[in-house]
N, C-alpha and C. Protein backbone atom coordinates (compact mmCIF):
# COMPACT_ATOMS: atom_id res chain seq x y z
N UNK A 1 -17.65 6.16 -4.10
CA UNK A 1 -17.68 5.15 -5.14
C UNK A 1 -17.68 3.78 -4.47
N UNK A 2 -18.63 2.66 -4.69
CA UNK A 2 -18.79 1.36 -4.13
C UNK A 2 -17.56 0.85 -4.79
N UNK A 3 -17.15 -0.33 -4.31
CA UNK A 3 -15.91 -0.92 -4.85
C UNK A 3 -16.68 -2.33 -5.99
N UNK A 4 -15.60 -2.45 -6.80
CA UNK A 4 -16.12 -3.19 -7.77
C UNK A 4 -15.39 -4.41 -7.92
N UNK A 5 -15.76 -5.56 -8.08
CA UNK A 5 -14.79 -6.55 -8.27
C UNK A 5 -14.50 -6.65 -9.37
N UNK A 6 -13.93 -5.97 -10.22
CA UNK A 6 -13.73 -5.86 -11.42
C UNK A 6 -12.26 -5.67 -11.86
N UNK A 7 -12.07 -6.61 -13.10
CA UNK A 7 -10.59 -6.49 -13.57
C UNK A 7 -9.79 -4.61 -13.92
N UNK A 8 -10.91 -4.26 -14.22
CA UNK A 8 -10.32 -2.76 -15.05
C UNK A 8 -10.25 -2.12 -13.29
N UNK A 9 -11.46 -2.04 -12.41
CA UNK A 9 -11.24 -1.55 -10.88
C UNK A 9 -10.02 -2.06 -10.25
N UNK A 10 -9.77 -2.94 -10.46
CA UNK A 10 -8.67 -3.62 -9.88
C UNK A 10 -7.08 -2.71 -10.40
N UNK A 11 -7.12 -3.09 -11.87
CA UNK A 11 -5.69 -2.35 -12.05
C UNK A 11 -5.92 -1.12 -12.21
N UNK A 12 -6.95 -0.11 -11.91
CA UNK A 12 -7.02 1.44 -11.50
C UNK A 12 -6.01 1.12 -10.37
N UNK A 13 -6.81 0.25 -9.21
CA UNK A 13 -6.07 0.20 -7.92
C UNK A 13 -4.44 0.05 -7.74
N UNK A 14 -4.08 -1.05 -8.52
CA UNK A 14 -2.83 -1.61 -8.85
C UNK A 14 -2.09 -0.06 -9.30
N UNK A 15 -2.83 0.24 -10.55
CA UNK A 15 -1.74 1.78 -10.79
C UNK A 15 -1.74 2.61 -9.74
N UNK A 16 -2.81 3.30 -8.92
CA UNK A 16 -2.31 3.87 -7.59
C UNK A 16 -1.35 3.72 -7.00
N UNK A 17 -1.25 2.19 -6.53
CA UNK A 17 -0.48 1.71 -5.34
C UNK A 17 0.93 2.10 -5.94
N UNK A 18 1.08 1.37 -7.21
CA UNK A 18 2.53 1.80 -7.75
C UNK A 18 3.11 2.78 -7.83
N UNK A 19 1.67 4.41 -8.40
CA UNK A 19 2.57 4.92 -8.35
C UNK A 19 3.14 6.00 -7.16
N UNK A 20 2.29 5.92 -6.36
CA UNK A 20 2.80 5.79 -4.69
C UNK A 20 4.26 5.27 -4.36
N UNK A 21 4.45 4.01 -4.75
CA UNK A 21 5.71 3.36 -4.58
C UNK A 21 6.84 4.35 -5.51
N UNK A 22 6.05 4.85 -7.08
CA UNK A 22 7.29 5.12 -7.59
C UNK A 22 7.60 6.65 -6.79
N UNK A 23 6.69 7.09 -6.55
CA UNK A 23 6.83 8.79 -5.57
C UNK A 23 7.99 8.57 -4.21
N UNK A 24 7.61 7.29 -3.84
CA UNK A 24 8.43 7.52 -2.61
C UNK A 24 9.45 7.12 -2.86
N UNK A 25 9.74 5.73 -3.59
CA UNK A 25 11.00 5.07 -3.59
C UNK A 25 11.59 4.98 -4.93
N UNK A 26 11.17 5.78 -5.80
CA UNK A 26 11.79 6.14 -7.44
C UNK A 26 11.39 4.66 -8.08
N UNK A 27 10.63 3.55 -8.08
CA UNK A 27 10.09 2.45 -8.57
C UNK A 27 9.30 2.26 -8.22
N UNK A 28 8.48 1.02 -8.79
CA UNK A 28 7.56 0.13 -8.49
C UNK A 28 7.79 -1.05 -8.15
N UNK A 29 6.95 -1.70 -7.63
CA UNK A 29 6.93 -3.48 -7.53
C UNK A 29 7.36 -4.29 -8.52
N UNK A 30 7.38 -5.32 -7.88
CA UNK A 30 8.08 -6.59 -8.58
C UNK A 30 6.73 -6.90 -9.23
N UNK A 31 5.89 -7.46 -7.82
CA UNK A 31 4.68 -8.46 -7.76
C UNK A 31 3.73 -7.68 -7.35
N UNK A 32 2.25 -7.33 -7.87
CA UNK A 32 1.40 -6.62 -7.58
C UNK A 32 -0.02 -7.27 -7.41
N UNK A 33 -0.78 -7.55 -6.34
CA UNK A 33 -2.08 -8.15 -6.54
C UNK A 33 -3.54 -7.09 -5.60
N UNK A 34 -4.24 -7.10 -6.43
CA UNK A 34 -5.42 -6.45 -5.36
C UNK A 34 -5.93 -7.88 -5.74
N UNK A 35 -7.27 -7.66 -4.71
CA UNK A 35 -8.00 -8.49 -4.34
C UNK A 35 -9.05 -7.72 -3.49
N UNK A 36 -10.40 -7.89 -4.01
CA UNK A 36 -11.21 -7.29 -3.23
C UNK A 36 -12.17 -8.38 -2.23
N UNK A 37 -12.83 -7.81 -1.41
CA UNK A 37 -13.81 -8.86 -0.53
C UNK A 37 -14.44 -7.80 0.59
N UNK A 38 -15.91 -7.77 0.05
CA UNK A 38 -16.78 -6.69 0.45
C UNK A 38 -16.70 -5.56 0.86
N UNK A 39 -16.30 -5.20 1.95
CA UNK A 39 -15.43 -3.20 1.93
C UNK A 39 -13.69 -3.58 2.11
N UNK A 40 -13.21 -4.33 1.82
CA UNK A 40 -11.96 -4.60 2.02
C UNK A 40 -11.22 -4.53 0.59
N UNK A 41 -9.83 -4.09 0.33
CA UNK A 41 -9.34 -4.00 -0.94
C UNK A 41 -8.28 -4.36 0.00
N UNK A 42 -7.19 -5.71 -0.95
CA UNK A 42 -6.08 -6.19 -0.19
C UNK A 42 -5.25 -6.32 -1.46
N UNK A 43 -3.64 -5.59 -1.27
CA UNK A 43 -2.96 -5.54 -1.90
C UNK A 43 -1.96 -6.64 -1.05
N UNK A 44 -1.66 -7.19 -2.47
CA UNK A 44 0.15 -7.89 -1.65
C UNK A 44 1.04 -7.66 -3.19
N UNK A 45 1.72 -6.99 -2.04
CA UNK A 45 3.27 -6.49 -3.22
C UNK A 45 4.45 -6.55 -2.51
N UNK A 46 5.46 -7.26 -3.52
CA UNK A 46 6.66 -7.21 -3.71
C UNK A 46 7.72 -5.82 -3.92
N UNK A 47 8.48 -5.47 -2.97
CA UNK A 47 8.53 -4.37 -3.72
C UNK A 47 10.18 -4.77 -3.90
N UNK A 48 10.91 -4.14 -4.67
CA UNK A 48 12.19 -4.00 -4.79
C UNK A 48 13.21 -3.35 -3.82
N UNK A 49 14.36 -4.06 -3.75
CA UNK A 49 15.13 -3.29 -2.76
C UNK A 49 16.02 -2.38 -3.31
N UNK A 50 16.17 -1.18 -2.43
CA UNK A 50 16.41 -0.09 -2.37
C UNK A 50 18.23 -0.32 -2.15
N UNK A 51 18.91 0.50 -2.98
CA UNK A 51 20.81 0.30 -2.78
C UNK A 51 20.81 1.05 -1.33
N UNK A 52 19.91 1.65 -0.96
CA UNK A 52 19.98 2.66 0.39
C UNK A 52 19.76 1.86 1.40
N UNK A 53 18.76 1.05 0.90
CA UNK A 53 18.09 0.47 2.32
C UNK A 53 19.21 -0.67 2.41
N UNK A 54 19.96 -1.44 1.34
CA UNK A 54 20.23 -2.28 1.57
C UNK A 54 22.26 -1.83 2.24
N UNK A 55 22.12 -0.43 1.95
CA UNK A 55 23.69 0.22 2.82
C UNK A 55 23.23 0.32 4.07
N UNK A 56 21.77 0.73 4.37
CA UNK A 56 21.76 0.88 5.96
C UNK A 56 21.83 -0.36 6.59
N UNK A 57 21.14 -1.43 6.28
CA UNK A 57 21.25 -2.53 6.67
C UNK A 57 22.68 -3.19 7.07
N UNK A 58 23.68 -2.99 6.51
CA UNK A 58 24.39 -3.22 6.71
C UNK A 58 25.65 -2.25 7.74
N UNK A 59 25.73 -1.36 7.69
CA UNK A 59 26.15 0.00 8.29
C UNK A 59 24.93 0.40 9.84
N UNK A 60 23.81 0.23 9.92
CA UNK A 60 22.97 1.08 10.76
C UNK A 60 21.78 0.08 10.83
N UNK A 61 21.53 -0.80 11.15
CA UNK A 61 20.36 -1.37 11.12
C UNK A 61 19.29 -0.95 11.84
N UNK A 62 19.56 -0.56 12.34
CA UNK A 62 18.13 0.09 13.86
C UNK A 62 17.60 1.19 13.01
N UNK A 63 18.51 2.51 12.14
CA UNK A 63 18.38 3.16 11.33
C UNK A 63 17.47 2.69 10.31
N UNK A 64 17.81 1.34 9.91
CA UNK A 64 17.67 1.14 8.49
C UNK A 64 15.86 0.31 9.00
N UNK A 65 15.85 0.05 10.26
CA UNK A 65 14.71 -0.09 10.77
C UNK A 65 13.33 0.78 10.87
N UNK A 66 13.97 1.59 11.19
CA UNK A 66 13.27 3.12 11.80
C UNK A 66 12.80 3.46 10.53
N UNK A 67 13.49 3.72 9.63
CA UNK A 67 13.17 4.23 8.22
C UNK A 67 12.49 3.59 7.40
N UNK A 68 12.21 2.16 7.17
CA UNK A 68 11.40 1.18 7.05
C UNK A 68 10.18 1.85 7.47
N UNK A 69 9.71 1.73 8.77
CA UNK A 69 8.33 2.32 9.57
C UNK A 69 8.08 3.41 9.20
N UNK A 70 8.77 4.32 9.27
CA UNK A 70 8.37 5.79 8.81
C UNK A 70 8.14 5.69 7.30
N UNK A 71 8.78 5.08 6.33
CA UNK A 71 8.17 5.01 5.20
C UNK A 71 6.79 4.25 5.14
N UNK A 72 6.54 3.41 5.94
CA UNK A 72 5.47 2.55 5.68
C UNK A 72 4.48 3.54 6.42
N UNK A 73 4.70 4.32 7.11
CA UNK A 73 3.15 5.47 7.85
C UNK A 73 3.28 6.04 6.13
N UNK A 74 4.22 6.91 5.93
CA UNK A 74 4.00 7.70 4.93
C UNK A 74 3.40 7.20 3.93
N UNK A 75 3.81 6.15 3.61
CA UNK A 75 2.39 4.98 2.26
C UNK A 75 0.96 5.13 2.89
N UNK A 76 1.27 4.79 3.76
CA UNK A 76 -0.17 4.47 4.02
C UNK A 76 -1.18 5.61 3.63
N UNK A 77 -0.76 6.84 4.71
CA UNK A 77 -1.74 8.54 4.22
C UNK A 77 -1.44 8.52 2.61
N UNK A 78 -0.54 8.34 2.06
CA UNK A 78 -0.73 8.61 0.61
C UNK A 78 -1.54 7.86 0.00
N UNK A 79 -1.32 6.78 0.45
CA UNK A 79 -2.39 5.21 -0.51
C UNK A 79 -3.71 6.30 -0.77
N UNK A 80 -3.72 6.52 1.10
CA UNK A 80 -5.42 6.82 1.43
C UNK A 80 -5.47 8.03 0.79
N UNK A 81 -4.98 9.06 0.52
CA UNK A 81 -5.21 10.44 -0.28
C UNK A 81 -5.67 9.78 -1.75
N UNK A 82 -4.11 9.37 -2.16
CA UNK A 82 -4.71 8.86 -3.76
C UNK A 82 -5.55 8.35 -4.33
N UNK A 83 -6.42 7.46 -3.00
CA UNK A 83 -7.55 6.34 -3.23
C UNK A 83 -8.45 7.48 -2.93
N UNK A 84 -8.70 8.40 -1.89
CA UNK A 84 -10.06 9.12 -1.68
C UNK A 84 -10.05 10.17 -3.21
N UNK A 85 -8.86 10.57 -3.75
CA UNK A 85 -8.80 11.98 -4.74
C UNK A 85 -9.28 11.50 -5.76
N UNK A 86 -8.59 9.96 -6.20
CA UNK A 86 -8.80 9.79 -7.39
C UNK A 86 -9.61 8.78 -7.54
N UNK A 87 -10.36 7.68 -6.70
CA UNK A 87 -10.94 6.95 -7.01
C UNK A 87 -12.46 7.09 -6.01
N UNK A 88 -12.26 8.29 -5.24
CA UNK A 88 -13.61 8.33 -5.45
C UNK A 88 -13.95 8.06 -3.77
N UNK A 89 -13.25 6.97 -3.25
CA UNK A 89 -13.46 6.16 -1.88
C UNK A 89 -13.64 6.61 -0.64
N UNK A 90 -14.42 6.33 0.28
CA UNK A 90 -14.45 6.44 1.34
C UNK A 90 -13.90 5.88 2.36
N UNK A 91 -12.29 5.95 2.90
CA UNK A 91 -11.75 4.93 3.55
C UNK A 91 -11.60 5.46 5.22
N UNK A 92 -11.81 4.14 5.87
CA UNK A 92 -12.38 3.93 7.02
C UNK A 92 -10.52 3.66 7.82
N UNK A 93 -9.92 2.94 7.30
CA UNK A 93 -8.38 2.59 7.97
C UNK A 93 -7.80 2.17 6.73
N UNK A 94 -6.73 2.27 6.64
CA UNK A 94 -5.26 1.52 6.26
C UNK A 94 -4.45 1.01 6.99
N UNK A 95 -4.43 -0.62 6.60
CA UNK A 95 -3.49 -1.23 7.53
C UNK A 95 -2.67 -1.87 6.94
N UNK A 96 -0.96 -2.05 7.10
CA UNK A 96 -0.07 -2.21 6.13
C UNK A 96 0.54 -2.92 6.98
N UNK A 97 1.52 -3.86 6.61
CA UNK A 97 2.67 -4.47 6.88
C UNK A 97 3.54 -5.26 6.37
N UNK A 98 4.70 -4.63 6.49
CA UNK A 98 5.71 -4.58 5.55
C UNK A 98 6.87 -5.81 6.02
N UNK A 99 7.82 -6.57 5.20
CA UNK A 99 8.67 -7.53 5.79
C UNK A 99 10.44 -6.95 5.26
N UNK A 100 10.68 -6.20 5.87
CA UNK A 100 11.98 -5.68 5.32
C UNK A 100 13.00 -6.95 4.51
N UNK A 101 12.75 -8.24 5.23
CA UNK A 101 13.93 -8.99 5.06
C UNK A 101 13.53 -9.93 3.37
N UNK A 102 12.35 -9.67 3.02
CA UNK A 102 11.84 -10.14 1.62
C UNK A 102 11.29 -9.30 1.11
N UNK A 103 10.66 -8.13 1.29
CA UNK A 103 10.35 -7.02 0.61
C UNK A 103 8.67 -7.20 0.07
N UNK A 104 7.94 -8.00 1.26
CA UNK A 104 7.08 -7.98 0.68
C UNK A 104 5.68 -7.40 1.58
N UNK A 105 5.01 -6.30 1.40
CA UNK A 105 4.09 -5.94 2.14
C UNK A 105 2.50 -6.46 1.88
N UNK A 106 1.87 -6.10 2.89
CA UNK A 106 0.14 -6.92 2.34
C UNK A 106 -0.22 -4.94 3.18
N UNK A 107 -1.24 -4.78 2.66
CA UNK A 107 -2.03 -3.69 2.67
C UNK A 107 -3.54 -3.52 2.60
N UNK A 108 -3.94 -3.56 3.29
CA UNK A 108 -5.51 -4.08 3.67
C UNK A 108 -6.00 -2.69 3.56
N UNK A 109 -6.99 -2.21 2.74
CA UNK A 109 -7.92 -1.02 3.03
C UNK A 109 -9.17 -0.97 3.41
N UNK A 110 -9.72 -0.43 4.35
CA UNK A 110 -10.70 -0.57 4.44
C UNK A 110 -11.81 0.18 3.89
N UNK A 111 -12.93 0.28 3.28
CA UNK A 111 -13.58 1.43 3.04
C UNK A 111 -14.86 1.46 3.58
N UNK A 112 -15.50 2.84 3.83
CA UNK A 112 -16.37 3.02 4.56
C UNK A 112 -17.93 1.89 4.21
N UNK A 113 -18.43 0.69 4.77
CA UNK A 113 -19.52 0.63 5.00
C UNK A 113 -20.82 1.00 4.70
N UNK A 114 -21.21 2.24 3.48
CA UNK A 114 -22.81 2.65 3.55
C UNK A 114 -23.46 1.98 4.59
N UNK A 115 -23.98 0.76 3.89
CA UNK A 115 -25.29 0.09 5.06
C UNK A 115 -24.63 0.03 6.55
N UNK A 116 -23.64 -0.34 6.51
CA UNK A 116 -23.40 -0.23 8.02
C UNK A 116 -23.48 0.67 9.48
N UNK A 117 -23.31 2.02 8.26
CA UNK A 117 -23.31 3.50 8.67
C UNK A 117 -24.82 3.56 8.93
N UNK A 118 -25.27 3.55 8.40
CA UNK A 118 -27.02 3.85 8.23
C UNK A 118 -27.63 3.01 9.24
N UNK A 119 -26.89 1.85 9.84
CA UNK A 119 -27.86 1.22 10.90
C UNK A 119 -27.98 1.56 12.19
């Protein structure tokens, strides 16, 4: 499926991402934005903090570090499952990064190219 700059394409996307967020971390975002720009789909979200994350932080931080990253791989393969199952996409990378200390990640997808492939 080509990507569309379109309001209704857009919050398909937006509901994915969330409910990804609500699978892993029992919620959604605060603040949710896609934004598309030619094979690129860029999310920036807010997400809410976690009573867990915010005990490790205080108790275990290196912990509460570690677990941060490992959740953010695990988004990522899911983004990319949910985006190839249900919307159709051909994605090339997912690249994420997350700010533990404001809770706010940007998420860049990439999707596969047609013409690019073909040259």
């Amino acid at each position: 499926m080509p990507l569309t700059d379109s309001n209704e394409f857009k919050k398909k996307l937006c509901h994915i991402y969330n409910e990804v967020s609500k699978e892993l971390f029992g919620f959604g975002t605060i603040l949710l934005k896609a934004t598309i720009d030619n094979n690129m789909v860029t999310f920036q979200a807010r997400h809410r903090r976690s009573p867990r994350s915010t005990a490790l932080e205080g108790e275990a931080p290196s912990l509460k570090y570690e677990v941060d990253f490992y959740m953010s791989s695990i988004y990522k393969k899911r983004i990319r499952e949910k985006l190839e199952q249900d919307m159709g996409l051909a994605i090339e990378a997912v690249l994420r990064d997350y700010d533990p200390h404001t809770q706010w990640a940007i998420t860049n997808i990439i999707v596969v190219d047609n013409e690019r492939t073909t040259e």
